Amino acid sequence: MPSRIFVTGSGFISGLGNNVQENLTSLLNLRSGIGPIRHIDTVLKDELAVSEVAMTNDELMRYAGLNDQSAYSRNAMLGIIAASEAFSHAHLHLHKGLRTGLISGTTVGGMDECEKYYQDFLTNDSKNRFIDIYDCADSTEKIADHLGLRGFITTISTACSSAANSIQFASRMMNAGKLDCAVAGGTEALTKFHLNGFNALKILDKKPCRPFDASRNGINLGEGAAYLVLETEEANQRTGNPVICELVGYGNACEAFHQTASSPDGTGAYLAMKKALDMSGESPDSIDYINAHGTGTDNNDLSEGRAIERLFTGKIPYVSSTKPFTGHMTSAAGSAEAIISILGLQKGIIWPNMNFSTPMPELKFSVAAKMIRDLDINLVMSNSFGFGGNNSSLIFKKYGIH
């Protein structure tokens, strides 16, 4: 019989703040992290709105307690900060006898440093020092080294579903008896590659994004990192950690409809949500809140909205996208939005879909435009959909609810 999987720690850095509490404070105060580009020297600097972590690379080095900037990409530093917070939150340094894994999602890896030296690569035969930190797995190795983890360490790269898939994979490893606990999530730094790639697709909004709004016009990119600590029930009996909530369901479906677009009818999104529900043993009308992928593009919001209507044929839960707060954190979005969903579960809050004014005429439901407080929330779903149609859903349950 599969073990119950408990969430016992979290760490989070984004444009909203440098830890979980700072992110929560910004959410409660309806403060968005989206603004002008500050840290990237790009021709798009005055055109696009993004959500950047406030600190420079030098400041991140000091904040993380690191001393060799040449060894760390911004991506790795963000991951170290968030994973260290989660690791400390769950007191894993006191439980070195547990089989603890690290599963980290990322896509850009050390591209933020390597792209600065592109011309040097073309004209200089000497090996540039940043080539060693280009690979996606480098940030995972750096996080593991910083935490002192020597067991199972792996990197997931499935675009914007990476962090959600990391959480799923960690759970499967624990249910297979391979791990007792895991630090799972994702990290992603903004890069010129990010900005130029999404801009070439013509899906970036120069104004703050408006997911599920009839006037929506695209994505605001964001950066940051977020990790959860997951423990089996048996491991939790050993650690004695307070349980934040329980991961009761997850599902992944790769529809492969298009390289970058979701299917118009939302087949992949529907399958991912249904798999998560089937695993949880819960009925659709038991879900209290869906943190939607909700990027603000024409394609995603219509596809996801249709999938929600197809699955939730009776009562549609409260739905909102929190990307107007954090921007689209791409490979880190799944774990960042999982933490935001869990915070809502703990506090009895439905997070607002900021900047929303006009419902989409194609959908029968509308999103939560304002914050709703003091609700009895027992089950939340968090959706993360990646390029190539890689769709993932997670379901978290309030601990102690039967």
Coordinates of C-alpha atoms in Angstrom, one line a residue, residues 5-179:
I5 CA 3.1 11.7 1.7
F6 CA 3.3 14.7 4.0
V7 CA 4.6 18.2 3.3
T8 CA 6.8 19.3 6.3
G9 CA 8.9 22.2 4.9
S10 CA 8.9 24.9 2.3
G11 CA 11.3 27.5 0.9
F12 CA 10.4 30.3 -1.6
I13 CA 12.2 33.2 -3.2
S14 CA 10.6 35.4 -6.0
G15 CA 9.9 38.9 -7.0
L16 CA 7.5 39.0 -4.0
G17 CA 10.2 38.3 -1.4
N18 CA 13.2 36.3 -0.3
N19 CA 11.5 33.7 1.8
V20 CA 8.1 32.1 2.4
Q21 CA 7.0 34.7 5.0
E22 CA 7.9 37.7 2.7
N23 CA 6.1 36.1 -0.2
L24 CA 3.0 35.6 2.0
T25 CA 3.1 39.2 3.2
S26 CA 3.2 40.4 -0.4
L27 CA 0.3 38.2 -1.3
L28 CA -1.8 39.3 1.6
N29 CA -1.1 43.0 0.8
L30 CA -1.9 42.4 -2.9
R31 CA 1.6 43.5 -3.9
S32 CA 2.7 42.3 -7.3
G33 CA 6.3 41.6 -8.1
I34 CA 5.9 42.7 -11.7
G35 CA 7.8 45.8 -12.9
P36 CA 10.5 47.0 -15.2
I37 CA 13.6 44.9 -16.1
R38 CA 16.5 45.9 -13.7
H39 CA 19.2 43.2 -13.8
I40 CA 19.4 42.1 -17.5
D41 CA 21.2 44.2 -20.1
T42 CA 18.8 43.7 -23.0
V43 CA 17.3 45.8 -25.9
L44 CA 13.9 44.8 -24.5
K45 CA 14.7 46.4 -21.1
D46 CA 12.3 49.3 -21.6
E47 CA 9.6 47.3 -23.3
L48 CA 8.7 44.3 -21.1
A49 CA 7.4 43.9 -17.6
V50 CA 8.8 41.0 -15.6
S51 CA 9.0 39.8 -12.0
E52 CA 12.6 39.8 -10.9
V53 CA 14.2 38.8 -7.5
A54 CA 15.2 42.2 -6.1
M55 CA 18.8 41.2 -5.3
T56 CA 21.8 41.4 -7.7
N57 CA 24.1 38.4 -8.1
D58 CA 26.5 39.9 -5.6
E59 CA 23.7 40.3 -3.1
L60 CA 22.5 36.8 -3.7
M61 CA 26.0 35.4 -3.0
R62 CA 26.1 37.2 0.3
Y63 CA 22.5 36.3 1.3
A64 CA 23.2 32.6 0.5
G65 CA 26.5 32.6 2.4
L66 CA 28.6 31.7 -0.7
N67 CA 32.1 32.9 -1.5
D68 CA 33.0 32.0 -5.1
Q69 CA 30.8 33.8 -7.6
S70 CA 32.6 32.1 -10.6
A71 CA 31.2 28.8 -9.5
Y72 CA 27.5 29.8 -9.3
S73 CA 24.9 30.8 -11.8
R74 CA 22.0 33.0 -10.7
N75 CA 19.9 30.0 -11.2
A76 CA 21.9 27.9 -8.7
M77 CA 22.0 30.7 -6.1
L78 CA 18.2 31.1 -6.2
G79 CA 17.9 27.4 -5.8
I80 CA 20.3 27.3 -2.9
I81 CA 18.4 30.0 -1.0
A82 CA 14.9 28.4 -1.4
A83 CA 16.1 24.8 -0.9
S84 CA 18.0 25.8 2.2
E85 CA 14.9 27.5 3.7
A86 CA 12.9 24.3 3.1
F87 CA 15.6 22.1 4.4
S88 CA 16.0 24.2 7.6
H89 CA 12.2 24.4 8.0
A90 CA 11.9 20.6 8.2
H91 CA 15.1 20.3 10.4
L92 CA 16.6 17.8 8.0
H93 CA 20.0 18.6 9.3
L94 CA 19.0 16.8 12.5
H95 CA 17.9 13.6 10.6
K96 CA 20.9 12.6 8.5
G97 CA 20.0 8.9 8.9
L98 CA 17.1 9.3 6.5
R99 CA 17.4 8.6 2.8
T100 CA 16.9 12.1 1.6
G101 CA 16.8 12.9 -2.1
L102 CA 16.9 16.2 -4.1
I103 CA 14.7 16.5 -7.2
S104 CA 15.1 19.9 -8.8
G105 CA 13.4 21.2 -12.0
T106 CA 15.1 23.8 -14.2
T107 CA 15.4 24.6 -17.9
V108 CA 17.8 27.5 -18.4
G109 CA 20.6 26.1 -16.1
G110 CA 23.6 28.4 -16.2
M111 CA 22.5 30.2 -19.4
D112 CA 22.3 33.5 -17.6
E113 CA 26.1 33.5 -17.3
C114 CA 27.1 31.7 -20.5
E115 CA 25.1 34.1 -22.7
K116 CA 27.2 37.0 -21.5
Y117 CA 30.2 35.4 -23.2
Y118 CA 28.7 34.3 -26.5
Q119 CA 31.0 36.5 -28.6
D120 CA 33.9 35.3 -26.6
F121 CA 33.0 31.7 -27.5
L122 CA 33.1 32.6 -31.2
T123 CA 36.4 34.5 -31.1
N124 CA 38.4 33.0 -28.3
D125 CA 39.7 29.4 -28.4
S126 CA 40.3 29.4 -24.6
K127 CA 37.7 27.7 -22.5
N128 CA 35.5 30.2 -20.7
R129 CA 35.1 29.6 -17.0
F130 CA 31.3 29.7 -17.2
I131 CA 31.0 26.7 -19.6
D132 CA 31.2 24.4 -16.6
I133 CA 28.0 25.8 -15.0
Y134 CA 25.9 25.8 -18.2
D135 CA 24.3 22.4 -17.8
C136 CA 20.9 22.3 -16.1
A137 CA 22.2 19.6 -13.6
D138 CA 24.9 22.0 -12.3
S139 CA 22.4 23.9 -10.2
T140 CA 21.1 20.7 -8.7
E141 CA 24.6 19.5 -7.9
K142 CA 25.4 22.9 -6.3
I143 CA 22.2 22.8 -4.2
A144 CA 22.9 19.2 -3.1
D145 CA 26.5 20.1 -2.1
H146 CA 25.3 23.1 -0.1
L147 CA 22.8 21.0 1.8
G148 CA 25.2 18.1 2.3
L149 CA 23.0 15.6 0.4
R150 CA 24.9 12.7 -1.1
G151 CA 22.1 10.3 -2.0
F152 CA 19.6 10.4 -4.9
I153 CA 20.0 13.6 -6.8
T154 CA 18.4 14.3 -10.2
T155 CA 17.2 17.1 -12.4
I156 CA 13.8 17.4 -14.2
S157 CA 13.5 19.6 -17.3
T158 CA 10.0 19.6 -18.8
A159 CA 9.7 23.3 -19.3
C160 CA 6.9 24.9 -17.2
S161 CA 5.8 21.7 -15.6
S162 CA 9.3 20.9 -14.3
A163 CA 8.9 21.7 -10.6
A164 CA 5.4 20.0 -10.4
N165 CA 6.9 16.9 -12.0
S166 CA 9.8 17.1 -9.5
I167 CA 7.2 16.9 -6.7
Q168 CA 5.5 14.0 -8.4
F169 CA 8.7 12.1 -9.0
A170 CA 9.8 12.6 -5.4
S171 CA 6.5 11.1 -4.2
R172 CA 6.9 8.1 -6.6
M173 CA 10.4 7.5 -5.3
M174 CA 9.2 7.4 -1.7
N175 CA 6.2 5.1 -2.6
A176 CA 8.7 2.8 -4.3
G177 CA 10.7 2.5 -1.1
K178 CA 13.7 4.3 -2.5
L179 CA 13.6 7.5 -0.4

